XYZ file of C-alpha atoms in Angstrom:
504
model
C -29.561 8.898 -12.807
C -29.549 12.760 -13.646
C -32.126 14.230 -14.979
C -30.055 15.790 -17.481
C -28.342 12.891 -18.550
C -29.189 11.381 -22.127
C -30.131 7.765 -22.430
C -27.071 5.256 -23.841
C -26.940 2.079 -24.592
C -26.999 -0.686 -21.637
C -23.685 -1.663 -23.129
C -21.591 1.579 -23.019
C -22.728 3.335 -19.976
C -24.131 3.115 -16.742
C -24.086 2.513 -12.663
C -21.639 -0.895 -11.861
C -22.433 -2.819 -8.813
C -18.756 -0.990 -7.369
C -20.404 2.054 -8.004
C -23.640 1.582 -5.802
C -21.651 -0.127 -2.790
C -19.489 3.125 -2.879
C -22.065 5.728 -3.126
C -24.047 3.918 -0.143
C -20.768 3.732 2.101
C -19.728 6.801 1.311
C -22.729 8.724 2.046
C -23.562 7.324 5.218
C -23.032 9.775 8.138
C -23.187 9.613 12.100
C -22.807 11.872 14.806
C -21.811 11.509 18.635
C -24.065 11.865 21.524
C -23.970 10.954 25.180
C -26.611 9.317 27.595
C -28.492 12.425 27.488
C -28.673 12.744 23.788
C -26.142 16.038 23.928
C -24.492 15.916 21.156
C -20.416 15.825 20.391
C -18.833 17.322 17.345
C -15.549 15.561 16.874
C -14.268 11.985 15.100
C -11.349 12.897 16.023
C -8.992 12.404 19.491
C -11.584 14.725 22.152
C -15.670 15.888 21.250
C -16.853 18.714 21.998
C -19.682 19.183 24.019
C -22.535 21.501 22.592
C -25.555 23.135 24.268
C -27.794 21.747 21.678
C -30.067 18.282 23.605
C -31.696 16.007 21.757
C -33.445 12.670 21.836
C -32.084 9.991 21.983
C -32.120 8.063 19.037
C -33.532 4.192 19.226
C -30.670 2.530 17.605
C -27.391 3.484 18.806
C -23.994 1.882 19.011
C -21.236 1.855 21.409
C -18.658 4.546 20.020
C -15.999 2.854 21.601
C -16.131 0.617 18.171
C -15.343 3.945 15.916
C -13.679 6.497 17.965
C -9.508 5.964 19.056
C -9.941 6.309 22.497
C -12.697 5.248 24.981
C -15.429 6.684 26.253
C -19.188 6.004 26.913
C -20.273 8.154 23.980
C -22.642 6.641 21.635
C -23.408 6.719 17.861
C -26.234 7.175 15.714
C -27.253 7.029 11.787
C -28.338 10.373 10.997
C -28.569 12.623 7.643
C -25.924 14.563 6.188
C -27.329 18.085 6.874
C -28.375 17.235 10.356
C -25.804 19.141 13.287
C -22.534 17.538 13.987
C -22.880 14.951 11.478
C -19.450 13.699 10.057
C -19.036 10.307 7.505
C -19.685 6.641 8.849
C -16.084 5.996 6.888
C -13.418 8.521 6.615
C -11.477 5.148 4.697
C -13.110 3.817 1.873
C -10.432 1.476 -0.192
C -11.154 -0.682 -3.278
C -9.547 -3.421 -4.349
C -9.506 -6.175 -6.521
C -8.735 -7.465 -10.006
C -8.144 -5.401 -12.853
C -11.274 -4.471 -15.122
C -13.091 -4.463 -12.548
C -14.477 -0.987 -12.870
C -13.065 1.044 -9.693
C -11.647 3.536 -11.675
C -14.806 4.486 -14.057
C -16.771 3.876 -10.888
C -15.262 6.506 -8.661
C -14.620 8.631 -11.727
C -18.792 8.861 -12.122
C -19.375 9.282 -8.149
C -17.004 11.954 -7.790
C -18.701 14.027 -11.131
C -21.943 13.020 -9.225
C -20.791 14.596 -5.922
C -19.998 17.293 -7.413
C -22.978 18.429 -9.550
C -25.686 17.516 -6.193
C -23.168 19.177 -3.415
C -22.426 22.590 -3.771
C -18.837 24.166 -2.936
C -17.006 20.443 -2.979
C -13.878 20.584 -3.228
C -12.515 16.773 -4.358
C -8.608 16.272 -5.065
C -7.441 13.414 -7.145
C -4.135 12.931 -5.765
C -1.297 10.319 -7.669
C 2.798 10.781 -6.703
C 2.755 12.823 -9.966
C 0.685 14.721 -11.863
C 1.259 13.743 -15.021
C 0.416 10.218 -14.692
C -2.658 11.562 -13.831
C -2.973 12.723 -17.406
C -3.055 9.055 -19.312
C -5.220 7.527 -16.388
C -7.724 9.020 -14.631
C -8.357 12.341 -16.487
C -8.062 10.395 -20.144
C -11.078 8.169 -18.814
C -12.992 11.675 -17.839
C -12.514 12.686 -21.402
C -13.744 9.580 -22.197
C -16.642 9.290 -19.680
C -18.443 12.494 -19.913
C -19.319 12.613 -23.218
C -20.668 8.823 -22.703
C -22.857 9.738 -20.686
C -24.289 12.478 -21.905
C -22.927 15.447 -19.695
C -22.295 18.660 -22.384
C -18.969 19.537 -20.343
C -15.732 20.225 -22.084
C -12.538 19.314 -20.772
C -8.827 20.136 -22.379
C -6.813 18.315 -23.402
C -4.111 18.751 -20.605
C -4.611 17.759 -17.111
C -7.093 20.546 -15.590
C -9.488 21.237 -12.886
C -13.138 20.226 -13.571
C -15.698 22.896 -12.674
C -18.750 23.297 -12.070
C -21.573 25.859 -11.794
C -22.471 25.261 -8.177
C -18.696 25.934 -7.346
C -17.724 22.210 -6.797
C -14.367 21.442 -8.438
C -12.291 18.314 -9.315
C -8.634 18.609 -9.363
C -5.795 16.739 -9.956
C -2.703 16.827 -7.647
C 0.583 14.755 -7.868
C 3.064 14.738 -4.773
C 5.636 15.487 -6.652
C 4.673 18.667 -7.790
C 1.940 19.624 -4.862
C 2.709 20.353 -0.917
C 0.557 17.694 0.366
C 1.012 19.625 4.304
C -1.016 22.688 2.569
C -3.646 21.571 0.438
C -7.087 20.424 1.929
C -10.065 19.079 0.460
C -13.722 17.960 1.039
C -12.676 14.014 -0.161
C -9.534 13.117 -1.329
C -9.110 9.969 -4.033
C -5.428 8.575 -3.987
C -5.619 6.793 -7.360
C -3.147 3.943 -7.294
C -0.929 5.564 -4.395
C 2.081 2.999 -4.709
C 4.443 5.673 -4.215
C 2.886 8.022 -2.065
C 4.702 8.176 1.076
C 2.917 7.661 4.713
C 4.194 10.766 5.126
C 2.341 12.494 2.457
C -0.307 10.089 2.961
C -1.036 11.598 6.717
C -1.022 15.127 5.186
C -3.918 14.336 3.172
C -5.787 12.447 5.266
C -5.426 15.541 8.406
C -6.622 17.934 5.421
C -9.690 15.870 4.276
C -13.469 14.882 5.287
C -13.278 11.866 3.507
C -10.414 9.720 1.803
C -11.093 7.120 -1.124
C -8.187 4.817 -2.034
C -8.235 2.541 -4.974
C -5.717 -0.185 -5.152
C -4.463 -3.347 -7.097
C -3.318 -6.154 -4.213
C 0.615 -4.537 -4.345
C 0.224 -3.861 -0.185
C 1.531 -0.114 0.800
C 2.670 0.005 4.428
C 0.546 2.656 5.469
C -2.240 1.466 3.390
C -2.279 -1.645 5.528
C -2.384 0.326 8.859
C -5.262 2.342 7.983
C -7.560 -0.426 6.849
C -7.352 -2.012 10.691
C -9.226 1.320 11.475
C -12.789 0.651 12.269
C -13.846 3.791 10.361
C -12.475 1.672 6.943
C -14.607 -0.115 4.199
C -12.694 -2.138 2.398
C -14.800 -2.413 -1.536
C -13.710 -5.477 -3.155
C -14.590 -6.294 -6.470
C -13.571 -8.356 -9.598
C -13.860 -8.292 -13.165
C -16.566 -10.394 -13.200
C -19.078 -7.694 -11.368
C -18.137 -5.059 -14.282
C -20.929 -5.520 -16.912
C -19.303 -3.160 -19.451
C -15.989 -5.125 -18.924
C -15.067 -5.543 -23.236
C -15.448 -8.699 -23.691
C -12.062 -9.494 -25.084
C -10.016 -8.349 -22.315
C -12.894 -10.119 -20.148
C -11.798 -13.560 -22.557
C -8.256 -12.751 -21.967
C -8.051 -12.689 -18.103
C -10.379 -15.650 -17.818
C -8.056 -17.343 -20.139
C -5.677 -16.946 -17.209
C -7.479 -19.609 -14.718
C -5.494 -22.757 -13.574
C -8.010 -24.202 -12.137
C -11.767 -25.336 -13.217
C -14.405 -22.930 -12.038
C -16.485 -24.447 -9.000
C -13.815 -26.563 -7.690
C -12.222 -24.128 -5.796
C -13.428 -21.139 -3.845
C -11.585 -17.850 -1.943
C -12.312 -17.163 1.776
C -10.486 -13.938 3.629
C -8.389 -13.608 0.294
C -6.475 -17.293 0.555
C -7.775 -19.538 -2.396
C -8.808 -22.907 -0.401
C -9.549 -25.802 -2.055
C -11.174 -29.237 -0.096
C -11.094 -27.037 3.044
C -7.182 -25.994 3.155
C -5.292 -23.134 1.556
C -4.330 -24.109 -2.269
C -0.720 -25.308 -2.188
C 1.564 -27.335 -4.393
C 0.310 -29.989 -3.175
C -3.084 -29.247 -2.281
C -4.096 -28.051 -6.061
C -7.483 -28.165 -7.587
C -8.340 -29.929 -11.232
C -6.636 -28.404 -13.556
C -8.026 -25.933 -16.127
C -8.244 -28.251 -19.028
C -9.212 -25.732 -21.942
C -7.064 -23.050 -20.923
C -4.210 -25.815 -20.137
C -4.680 -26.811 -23.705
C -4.310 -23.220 -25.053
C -1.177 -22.832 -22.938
C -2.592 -19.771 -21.416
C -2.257 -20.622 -17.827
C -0.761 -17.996 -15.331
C -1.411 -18.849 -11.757
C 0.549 -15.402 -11.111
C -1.763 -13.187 -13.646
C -5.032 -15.221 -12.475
C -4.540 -14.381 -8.278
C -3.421 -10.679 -9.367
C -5.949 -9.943 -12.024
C -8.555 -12.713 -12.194
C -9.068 -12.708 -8.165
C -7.611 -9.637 -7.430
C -5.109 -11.211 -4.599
C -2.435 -10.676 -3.469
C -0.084 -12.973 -5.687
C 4.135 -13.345 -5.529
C 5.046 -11.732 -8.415
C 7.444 -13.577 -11.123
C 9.819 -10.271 -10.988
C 10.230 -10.486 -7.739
C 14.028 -11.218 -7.180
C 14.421 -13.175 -3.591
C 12.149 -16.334 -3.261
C 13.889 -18.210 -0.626
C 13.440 -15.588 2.584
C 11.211 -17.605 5.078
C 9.655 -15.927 8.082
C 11.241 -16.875 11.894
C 10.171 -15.271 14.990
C 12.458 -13.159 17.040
C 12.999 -15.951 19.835
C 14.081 -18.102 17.846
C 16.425 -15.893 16.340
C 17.854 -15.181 19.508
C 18.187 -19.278 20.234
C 20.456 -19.699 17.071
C 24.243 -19.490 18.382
C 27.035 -17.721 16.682
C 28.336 -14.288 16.001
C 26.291 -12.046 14.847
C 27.401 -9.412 11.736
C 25.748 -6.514 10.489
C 25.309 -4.550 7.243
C 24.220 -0.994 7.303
C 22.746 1.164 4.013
C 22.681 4.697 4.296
C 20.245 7.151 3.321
C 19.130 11.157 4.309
C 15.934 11.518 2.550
C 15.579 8.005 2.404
C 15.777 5.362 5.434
C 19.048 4.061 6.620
C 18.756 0.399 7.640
C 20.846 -1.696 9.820
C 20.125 -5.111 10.083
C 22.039 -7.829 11.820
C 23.281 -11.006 10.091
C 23.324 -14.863 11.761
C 25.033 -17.899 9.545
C 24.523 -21.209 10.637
C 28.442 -22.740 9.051
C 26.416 -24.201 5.893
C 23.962 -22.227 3.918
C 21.410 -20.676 5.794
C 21.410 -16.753 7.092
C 19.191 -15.428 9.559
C 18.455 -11.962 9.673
C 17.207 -9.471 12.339
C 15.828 -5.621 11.395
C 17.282 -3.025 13.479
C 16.683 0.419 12.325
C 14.670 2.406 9.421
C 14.925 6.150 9.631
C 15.946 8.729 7.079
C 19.294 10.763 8.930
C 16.932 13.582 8.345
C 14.759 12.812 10.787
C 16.795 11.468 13.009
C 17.568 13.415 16.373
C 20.749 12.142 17.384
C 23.786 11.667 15.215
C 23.773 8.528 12.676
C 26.466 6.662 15.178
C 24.093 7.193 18.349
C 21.385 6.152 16.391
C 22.689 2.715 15.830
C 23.739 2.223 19.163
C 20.289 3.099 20.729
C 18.986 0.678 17.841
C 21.180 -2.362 18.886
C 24.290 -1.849 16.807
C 27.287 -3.620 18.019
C 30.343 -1.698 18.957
C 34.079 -2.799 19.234
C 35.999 -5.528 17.441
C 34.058 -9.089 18.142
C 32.381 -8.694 14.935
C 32.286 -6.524 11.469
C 29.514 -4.078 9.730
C 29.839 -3.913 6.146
C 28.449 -0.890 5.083
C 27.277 1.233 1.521
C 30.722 1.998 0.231
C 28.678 5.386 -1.179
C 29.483 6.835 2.148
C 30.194 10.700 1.898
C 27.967 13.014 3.463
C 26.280 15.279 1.159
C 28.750 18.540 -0.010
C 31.489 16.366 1.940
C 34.429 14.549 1.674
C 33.661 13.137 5.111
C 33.489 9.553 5.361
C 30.427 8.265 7.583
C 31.983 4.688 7.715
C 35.058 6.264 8.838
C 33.297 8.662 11.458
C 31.322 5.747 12.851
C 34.917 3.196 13.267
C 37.291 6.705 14.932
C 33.986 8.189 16.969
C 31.750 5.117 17.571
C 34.084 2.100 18.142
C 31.684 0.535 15.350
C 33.655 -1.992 13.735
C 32.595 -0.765 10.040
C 34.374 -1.056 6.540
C 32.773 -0.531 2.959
C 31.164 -3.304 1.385
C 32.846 -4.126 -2.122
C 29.826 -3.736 -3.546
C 29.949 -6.839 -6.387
C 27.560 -6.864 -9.284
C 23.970 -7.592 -9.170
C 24.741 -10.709 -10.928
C 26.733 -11.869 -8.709
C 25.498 -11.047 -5.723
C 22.208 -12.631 -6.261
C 23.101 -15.404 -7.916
C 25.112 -16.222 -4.501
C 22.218 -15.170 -2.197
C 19.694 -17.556 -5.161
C 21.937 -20.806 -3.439
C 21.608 -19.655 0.089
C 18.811 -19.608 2.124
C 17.399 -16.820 4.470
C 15.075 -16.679 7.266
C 13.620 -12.764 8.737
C 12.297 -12.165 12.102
C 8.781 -11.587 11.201
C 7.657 -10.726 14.856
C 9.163 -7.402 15.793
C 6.620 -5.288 17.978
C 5.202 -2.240 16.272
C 6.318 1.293 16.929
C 4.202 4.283 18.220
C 2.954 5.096 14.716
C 1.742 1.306 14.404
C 4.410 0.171 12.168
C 6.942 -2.738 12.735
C 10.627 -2.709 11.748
C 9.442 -6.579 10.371
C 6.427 -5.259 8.596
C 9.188 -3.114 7.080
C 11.406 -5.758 5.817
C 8.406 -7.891 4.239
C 7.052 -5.096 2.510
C 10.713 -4.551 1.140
C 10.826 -8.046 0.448
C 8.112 -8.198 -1.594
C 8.096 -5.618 -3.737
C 12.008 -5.976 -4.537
C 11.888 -6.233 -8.264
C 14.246 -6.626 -11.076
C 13.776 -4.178 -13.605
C 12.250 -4.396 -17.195
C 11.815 -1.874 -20.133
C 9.703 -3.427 -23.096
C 9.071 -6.740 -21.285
C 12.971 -7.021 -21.674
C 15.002 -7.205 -17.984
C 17.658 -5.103 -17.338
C 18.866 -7.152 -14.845
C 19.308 -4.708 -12.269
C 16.834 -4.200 -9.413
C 13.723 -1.396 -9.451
C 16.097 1.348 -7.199
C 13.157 1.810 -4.923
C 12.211 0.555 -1.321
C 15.448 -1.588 -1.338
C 17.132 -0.384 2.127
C 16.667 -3.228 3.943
C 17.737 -5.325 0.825
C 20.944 -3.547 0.216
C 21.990 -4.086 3.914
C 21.195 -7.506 3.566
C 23.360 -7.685 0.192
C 26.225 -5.814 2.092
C 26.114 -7.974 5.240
C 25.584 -11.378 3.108
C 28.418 -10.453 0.458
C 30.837 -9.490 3.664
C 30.134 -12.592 5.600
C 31.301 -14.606 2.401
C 34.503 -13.155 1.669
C 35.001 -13.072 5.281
C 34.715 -16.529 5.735
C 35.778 -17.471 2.168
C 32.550 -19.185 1.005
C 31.544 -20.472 -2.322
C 27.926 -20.669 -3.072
């Protein structure tokens, strides 16, 4: 504790079990040496060499197990002020269930960092600003008097100084040029939609990044916690003491199953030695069962902090199928593109078997932005099929930006791309269709130079494709967000049934 801290009750403040994993994790630190006990400054792709020789230390580790390229440098545990010293883990991410203090946690580490370390400079970052305002910076207004600091905040969202210098501000993508800001640690609170993009201009521009995050999954999230530089903090509601204990009665009240009988291993709930199923289930919950408050859904997401498939999600018949046995399945194959500038264009490609079952095969996800090449040579290069053995049903929205020009056009007179607009039905219908249908997704596509697979792409769509709801009430209409590979899929589905006059 600080010194200049004021005692409060056990019950309204103090250090959480999240809190003392993160502090030690975070504040362990290493440096590089070789053979001769030279030392290397660099985590990064080459170390440097310096003049300066030391011992070597007793306990050392291969750095082949931190560093992203080999060599027959070593590491060693050192302290923060000794030369060329640089953090254990750049990655520190938190997950679990909700209540379970990561927030408060890494809100009273990072005011801690700041009054011990001189000159820190820690951003908050969220993909806007203001929803910084009724999250993280409302529980600052709420956590420093608590504990007995004498600092003032506003009202608004504003920097937090200090004497020594340090600083706490809060940054939203939307607003802030992630490529030009740099900080000492960076904390992406709930980064759902921050790009990878934005994402890898933090994390180039920062010592240290913290990530806290309910069990959603984030593409790029998932990529960086393979690195061996990332601690991965799990924690539940259970390991949060000042966890009210209403909300506390309300999430356990959530539990199918009766405590003991079941236990989680690697994040799968198993139960008599195998994953929990339909038909492998544990005893039921008999209290809860008899206050109808059961929610397997609401007890993996918040109770266990898991991943769970949520009950907005709109497609629950997509099964995975790996890519050669895609390519076994005979017939033509159709395709469905969705176009985008800022945001990906996706092409994927479109098997039916004659009765009810599609397979699908991801071909491309790029923005036109950043593409190189024009759109049509793009699709080529990514598999597309050109001339008239087959169709591409394509976003009917189709005009270049500030043009008349149509790109479905272009790609049929330039391309030899057999491509018409997609009619574009309702929602409504289009997924009640797809509901009697079934769909299988090559799951096994290799991953590109960045680490990222066109599959991993898909699933990621797939899962967090959600129908939309304002005051619990659904709209029925989809969340318009990470739905590229979706809408081709619509496009290409919907075109295959008129086409072929189908009634599902």
């Amino acid at each position: 504790m600080n010194s200049n801290l004021k005692k409060k009750s056990k019950s309204k403040y103090g250090v959480t079990e999240v809190f003392v994993k993160h502090d030690y994790y975070a504040s362990l630190r290493i440096r590089l040496f070789d053979s001769e006990g030279r030392i290397f400054i660099d985590d990064g792709d080459r170390a440097l060499l310096t003049d300066e020789i030391l011992k070597v230390p007793t306990k050392r580790y291969d750095a082949n197990k931190i560093l992203p390229y080999e060599t027959d440098l070593y590491y060693a545990y050192c302290k923060d002020e000794d030369y060329g010293s640089f953090p254990r883990y750049k990655y520190i991410f938190h997950e679990g269930s909700s209540r379970s203090s990561k927030s408060y946690s890494l809100e009273e580490w990072s005011l801690r960092e700041c009054e011990q370390r001189p000159n820190l400079h820690i951003n908050i970052w969220r993909d806007t600003r203001e929803a910084l305002t009724d999250s993280v910076w409302k529980d600052f207004r709420k956590l420093i008097p608590l504990s007995g600091r004498k600092k003032k905040l506003n009202k608004n969202t504003s920097p937090i100084h200090f004497n020594n210098g340090s600083i706490i501000s809060p940054k939203g993508t939307d607003t802030t040029n992630a490529h030009g800001t740099t900080q000492d640690i960076a904390w992406l609170n709930e980064p759902y939609n921050v790009t990878e993009d934005e994402f890898d201009a933090i994390d180039q521009r920062s010592n240290q990044v913290v990530v806290d995050v309910n069990p959603l999954g984030i593409r790029w999230a998932e990529k960086v916690k393979k690195n061996p530089r990332c601690k991965v903090i799990y924690s539940t509601f259970k390991q949060n003491p000042f966890c009210p204990p209403d909300q506390k009665r309300k999430i356990l009240g959530y539990e199918p199953w009766e405590p003991g009988t079941y236990e989680v291993i690697n994040g799968v709930v198993m139960y008599n030695g195998k994953p929990v199923t339909e038909t492998n289930q544990p005893p039921v919950h008999k209290a809860n069962a008899a206050k109808e408050s059961i929610s397997v859904y609401k007890w993996i997401t918040y109770g266990l902090g898991l991943k769970a498939e949520n009950p907005r999600k709109i497609h629950h018949n997509f099964k995975p199928i790996t890519l050669a046995e895609y390519l076994k399945i005979p017939g033509r194959e159709y395709q469905g593109l969705d176009y985008g500038s800022a945001r990906p264009s996706a092409l994927v490609k479109m098997k039916f078997d004659g009765d009810r079952t599609f397979y699908i095969r991801p071909c491309l996800y790029k923005p036109m932005n950043n593409m190189s090449r024009p759109l049509g040579e793009e699709l080529i290069a990514s598999g597309a099929i050109v001339g008239g053995d087959t169709y591409m049903w394509a976003d009917s929205a189709d005009k270049e930006a500030g043009s008349n020009i149509s790109m479905t056009n272009d790609l049929r007179t330039l391309y030899n791309i057999n491509a018409v607009s997609t009619s574009k039905p309702t929602y409504k219908a289009r997924f009640e269709s797809m509901s009697n249908a079934r769909f299988y997704f090559v799951y096994d596509l290799p991953a590109d130079s960045s680490g990222v697979s066109l599959s991993a792409l898909f699933e990621f769509e797939l899962d967090n494709y959600q129908w939309e709801y304002i005051n619990d009430k659904s709209t029925e209409k989809p969340i318009k967000k990470n739905d590229h590979f979706m809408n081709a899929s619509e496009y290409v589905f919907w075109g295959i049934k008129e086409y072929l006059g189908l009634a599902f």
